Amino acid sequence: MNRVILLTGANFRTESGWDAFAVNKNYAEAVRRTGALPVLAVDNTSADEYAALADGLILTGGKDVEPSLYGEAEPHSSVQCDPERDAMELLILRAFLNANKPVLGICRGLQLLNVFLGGTLWQHLPDDIGEHHESGTVHPVALAPDSVVGTLFGSRILVNSYHHQGVRTLGEDLRATAHAVVDREKTTVEAFEHVNGRILAVQWHPERMLGASDASIADMTPLFRHFLEMSGIC
């Protein structure tokens, strides 16, 4: 019997006017490759049922987290939010953590986890701290040696970049385990772990780095395999 990993997705309206949910198929493929069954969350009224059904939760990428959730009244002009998705994911996230089920945050998912645990975000990195990687480009990341990502991938890797926001202050009991490297200096947080070992998050998109054909870019299959081990699947 397949074990289950719950994926969150984006709300959108089709050209025919239908309200729908969707998730990039790369997330589902990443879960499938490592031996589990991906299931898409479609509402927040079933948060406890989702937590009972699934062995783990992946918070996927998408629009920006509503700035008011981390104490900022004025959104930057670049910010695009989905309050309905924020509300749904926060309820589901709480249910999984209450059930002691592991959570993997990816890009927006990392940011939402940080906010949920009391952290804050830079709303627009180019304006806030003068740092920006063009969408789809790769850049170096330094990994902490005593961390999940450091154990899996070594001290430094190249990762992709599809974000304009980032961690400003870390949430409670989170430990930064990877940082972007700019001009040989560590800068913004690119990954963190919770001290209880049940939360892992990365700012890059590992689902787009499975079996990477470019030898300079890390193959992220081990990251998903580790998450499934956290879920008791592997």
Short mmCIF file of C-alpha atoms in Angstrom, two decimals:
data_model
loop_
_atom_site.label_atom_id
_atom_site.label_comp_id
_atom_site.label_asym_id
_atom_site.label_seq_id
_atom_site.Cartn_x
_atom_site.Cartn_y
_atom_site.Cartn_z
CA MET A 1 0.00 0.00 0.00
CA ASN A 2 1.35 3.40 -1.00
CA ARG A 3 2.09 5.93 1.72
CA VAL A 4 0.64 9.41 1.22
CA ILE A 5 2.25 12.85 1.00
CA LEU A 6 -0.10 15.85 0.95
CA LEU A 7 0.77 18.69 -1.46
CA THR A 8 -0.63 22.18 -1.25
CA GLY A 9 -1.36 24.05 -4.46
CA ALA A 10 -2.48 27.33 -5.96
CA ASN A 11 -5.98 28.72 -6.43
CA PHE A 12 -6.79 29.96 -9.90
CA ARG A 13 -9.70 30.59 -12.26
CA THR A 14 -9.79 28.80 -15.59
CA GLU A 15 -10.54 30.52 -18.90
CA SER A 16 -14.03 29.02 -18.64
CA GLY A 17 -14.57 30.72 -15.29
CA TRP A 18 -14.13 27.66 -13.06
CA ASP A 19 -12.42 28.05 -9.71
CA ALA A 20 -9.70 25.41 -9.47
CA PHE A 21 -6.65 24.16 -7.58
CA ALA A 22 -3.41 23.13 -9.23
CA VAL A 23 0.13 22.09 -8.40
CA ASN A 24 3.17 21.88 -10.66
CA LYS A 25 3.51 18.26 -11.73
CA ASN A 26 7.20 18.28 -10.74
CA TYR A 27 6.18 18.12 -7.08
CA ALA A 28 4.04 15.06 -7.69
CA GLU A 29 6.80 13.45 -9.75
CA ALA A 30 9.32 14.04 -6.96
CA VAL A 31 7.05 12.30 -4.46
CA ARG A 32 6.32 9.45 -6.86
CA ARG A 33 10.00 8.87 -7.63
CA THR A 34 10.73 8.25 -3.98
CA GLY A 35 7.91 5.79 -3.42
CA ALA A 36 4.89 7.65 -2.08
CA LEU A 37 1.49 8.73 -3.38
CA PRO A 38 0.99 12.50 -3.87
CA VAL A 39 -2.42 13.92 -2.91
CA LEU A 40 -3.52 17.54 -3.48
CA ALA A 41 -5.19 19.52 -0.69
CA VAL A 42 -8.29 21.33 -1.91
CA ASP A 43 -9.88 22.93 1.18
CA ASN A 44 -9.18 23.90 4.77
CA THR A 45 -12.24 22.30 6.35
CA SER A 46 -10.51 18.92 6.22
CA ALA A 47 -7.21 19.91 7.83
CA ASP A 48 -7.39 17.33 10.62
CA GLU A 49 -8.52 14.63 8.20
CA TYR A 50 -5.62 15.43 5.89
CA ALA A 51 -3.21 15.16 8.82
CA ALA A 52 -4.70 11.80 9.78
CA LEU A 53 -4.57 10.51 6.19
CA ALA A 54 -1.12 11.65 5.06
CA ASP A 55 2.33 10.72 6.33
CA GLY A 56 3.82 14.14 5.58
CA LEU A 57 3.09 17.58 4.13
CA ILE A 58 4.86 19.52 1.38
CA LEU A 59 4.13 23.24 1.28
CA THR A 60 4.80 24.18 -2.34
CA GLY A 61 5.83 27.38 -4.09
CA GLY A 62 3.47 30.11 -5.24
CA LYS A 63 2.40 33.66 -4.52
CA ASP A 64 3.71 35.77 -1.67
CA VAL A 65 2.63 35.41 1.94
CA GLU A 66 0.34 38.25 3.05
CA PRO A 67 2.64 40.84 4.74
CA SER A 68 0.13 41.55 7.52
CA LEU A 69 0.77 38.01 8.78
CA TYR A 70 4.27 39.07 9.80
CA GLY A 71 3.42 42.54 11.06
CA GLU A 72 3.88 44.72 7.98
CA ALA A 73 0.97 46.99 7.10
CA GLU A 74 2.15 48.15 3.68
CA PRO A 75 2.85 45.58 0.96
CA HIS A 76 5.65 46.31 -1.50
CA SER A 77 4.42 47.08 -5.02
CA SER A 78 5.85 43.76 -6.25
CA VAL A 79 3.92 41.64 -3.74
CA GLN A 80 1.18 39.36 -5.09
CA CYS A 81 -0.80 37.52 -2.42
CA ASP A 82 -3.42 34.80 -2.14
CA PRO A 83 -5.10 35.26 1.28
CA GLU A 84 -7.37 32.25 0.74
CA ARG A 85 -4.36 30.02 0.18
CA ASP A 86 -2.57 31.50 3.21
CA ALA A 87 -5.56 30.68 5.42
CA MET A 88 -5.91 27.15 4.08
CA GLU A 89 -2.23 26.30 4.38
CA LEU A 90 -1.89 27.71 7.88
CA LEU A 91 -4.75 25.52 9.11
CA ILE A 92 -3.33 22.44 7.41
CA LEU A 93 0.17 23.20 8.67
CA ARG A 94 -1.08 23.53 12.25
CA ALA A 95 -2.91 20.20 11.95
CA PHE A 96 0.21 18.38 10.72
CA LEU A 97 2.42 19.84 13.43
CA ASN A 98 -0.16 18.99 16.10
CA ALA A 99 -0.14 15.43 14.75
CA ASN A 100 3.69 15.38 14.83
CA LYS A 101 3.80 14.76 11.08
CA PRO A 102 6.85 16.10 9.16
CA VAL A 103 6.67 19.14 6.91
CA LEU A 104 8.84 20.13 3.94
CA GLY A 105 8.62 23.76 2.83
CA ILE A 106 9.70 24.80 -0.66
CA CYS A 107 10.20 28.46 -1.67
CA ARG A 108 6.90 30.07 -0.54
CA GLY A 109 6.52 27.06 1.74
CA LEU A 110 9.74 28.01 3.55
CA GLN A 111 8.48 31.56 3.92
CA LEU A 112 5.08 30.46 5.25
CA LEU A 113 6.70 28.14 7.79
CA ASN A 114 8.92 30.96 8.98
CA VAL A 115 5.96 33.31 9.39
CA PHE A 116 3.88 30.64 11.15
CA LEU A 117 6.66 30.25 13.71
CA GLY A 118 6.91 33.99 14.35
CA GLY A 119 9.56 35.00 11.82
CA THR A 120 9.50 37.85 9.32
CA LEU A 121 10.33 38.27 5.63
CA TRP A 122 12.05 40.70 3.33
CA GLN A 123 9.23 41.73 0.99
CA HIS A 124 11.45 42.44 -2.02
CA LEU A 125 15.12 41.50 -1.81
CA PRO A 126 16.40 43.86 -4.55
CA ASP A 127 15.01 46.90 -2.73
CA ASP A 128 15.38 45.70 0.87
CA ILE A 129 18.99 44.49 0.81
CA GLY A 130 20.14 44.95 -2.79
CA GLU A 131 20.33 41.22 -3.51
CA HIS A 132 18.64 39.53 -6.44
CA HIS A 133 19.11 36.50 -8.66
CA GLU A 134 17.27 36.53 -11.97
CA SER A 135 14.44 34.01 -12.05
CA GLY A 136 15.65 30.64 -13.29
CA THR A 137 19.33 31.35 -12.77
CA VAL A 138 21.61 29.34 -10.50
CA HIS A 139 23.81 30.56 -7.66
CA PRO A 140 26.04 29.08 -4.95
CA VAL A 141 24.76 28.17 -1.50
CA ALA A 142 26.88 27.39 1.57
CA LEU A 143 25.56 24.50 3.70
CA ALA A 144 26.08 23.97 7.42
CA PRO A 145 28.04 20.75 8.06
CA ASP A 146 25.85 19.59 10.97
CA SER A 147 22.59 19.80 9.04
CA VAL A 148 20.38 17.67 6.83
CA VAL A 149 21.33 19.54 3.66
CA GLY A 150 25.01 19.58 4.62
CA THR A 151 25.00 15.85 5.27
CA LEU A 152 23.22 15.14 1.98
CA PHE A 153 25.12 17.50 -0.32
CA GLY A 154 28.37 18.65 1.28
CA SER A 155 29.55 22.17 2.05
CA ARG A 156 28.50 24.03 -1.10
CA ILE A 157 26.16 23.48 -4.04
CA LEU A 158 24.57 25.40 -6.90
CA VAL A 159 20.79 25.83 -6.69
CA ASN A 160 18.12 27.50 -8.79
CA SER A 161 16.37 30.74 -7.87
CA TYR A 162 12.73 31.69 -8.44
CA HIS A 163 12.03 34.03 -5.53
CA HIS A 164 12.11 37.75 -4.76
CA GLN A 165 11.43 37.46 -1.01
CA GLY A 166 13.39 35.85 1.79
CA VAL A 167 13.79 35.26 5.51
CA ARG A 168 14.45 38.44 7.46
CA THR A 169 14.25 37.07 11.02
CA LEU A 170 13.98 33.36 11.79
CA GLY A 171 10.96 31.92 13.54
CA GLU A 172 11.08 30.24 16.93
CA ASP A 173 13.33 27.19 17.23
CA LEU A 174 14.45 27.38 13.60
CA ARG A 175 18.12 27.07 12.65
CA ALA A 176 19.49 28.40 9.38
CA THR A 177 21.37 25.61 7.60
CA ALA A 178 22.12 27.20 4.21
CA HIS A 179 22.90 30.71 3.00
CA ALA A 180 23.25 32.27 -0.43
CA VAL A 181 26.83 33.24 -1.27
CA VAL A 182 27.42 36.63 -2.91
CA ASP A 183 30.97 37.88 -3.49
CA ARG A 184 32.22 35.06 -1.26
CA GLU A 185 30.06 36.26 1.64
CA LYS A 186 27.10 34.41 3.16
CA THR A 187 23.92 36.43 2.80
CA THR A 188 20.24 35.42 2.87
CA VAL A 189 18.88 32.21 4.42
CA GLU A 190 18.37 29.46 1.83
CA ALA A 191 17.37 26.59 4.14
CA PHE A 192 16.40 25.94 7.74
CA GLU A 193 15.49 23.10 10.08
CA HIS A 194 13.45 23.01 13.26
CA VAL A 195 15.17 21.82 16.41
CA ASN A 196 12.59 19.02 16.78
CA GLY A 197 13.64 17.49 13.46
CA ARG A 198 10.12 17.53 12.00
CA ILE A 199 10.46 20.62 9.80
CA LEU A 200 12.81 21.07 6.84
CA ALA A 201 12.63 23.92 4.34
CA VAL A 202 14.57 25.21 1.34
CA GLN A 203 14.27 28.46 -0.58
CA TRP A 204 15.20 26.90 -3.92
CA HIS A 205 13.01 24.56 -6.00
CA PRO A 206 14.34 21.00 -5.54
CA GLU A 207 11.47 19.51 -7.54
CA ARG A 208 13.06 21.14 -10.62
CA MET A 209 16.45 19.58 -9.82
CA LEU A 210 15.70 15.86 -9.94
CA GLY A 211 18.41 13.94 -11.77
CA ALA A 212 19.88 17.25 -12.89
CA SER A 213 21.56 16.84 -16.28
CA ASP A 214 23.99 19.69 -15.53
CA ALA A 215 26.71 18.14 -13.37
CA SER A 216 27.30 21.47 -11.63
CA ILE A 217 23.76 21.47 -10.19
CA ALA A 218 22.93 19.13 -7.32
CA ASP A 219 20.47 16.30 -7.91
CA MET A 220 17.80 16.86 -5.25
CA THR A 221 16.46 13.30 -5.20
CA PRO A 222 18.23 12.66 -1.86
CA LEU A 223 16.37 15.59 -0.28
CA PHE A 224 12.98 14.09 -1.12
CA ARG A 225 14.16 10.66 -0.07
CA HIS A 226 15.24 12.07 3.29
CA PHE A 227 11.84 13.73 3.72
CA LEU A 228 10.11 10.42 3.06
CA GLU A 229 12.38 8.85 5.67
CA MET A 230 11.20 11.55 8.08
CA SER A 231 7.68 10.45 7.20
CA GLY A 232 8.51 6.81 7.93
CA ILE A 233 8.11 5.79 4.30
CA CYS A 234 11.61 4.81 3.16
#
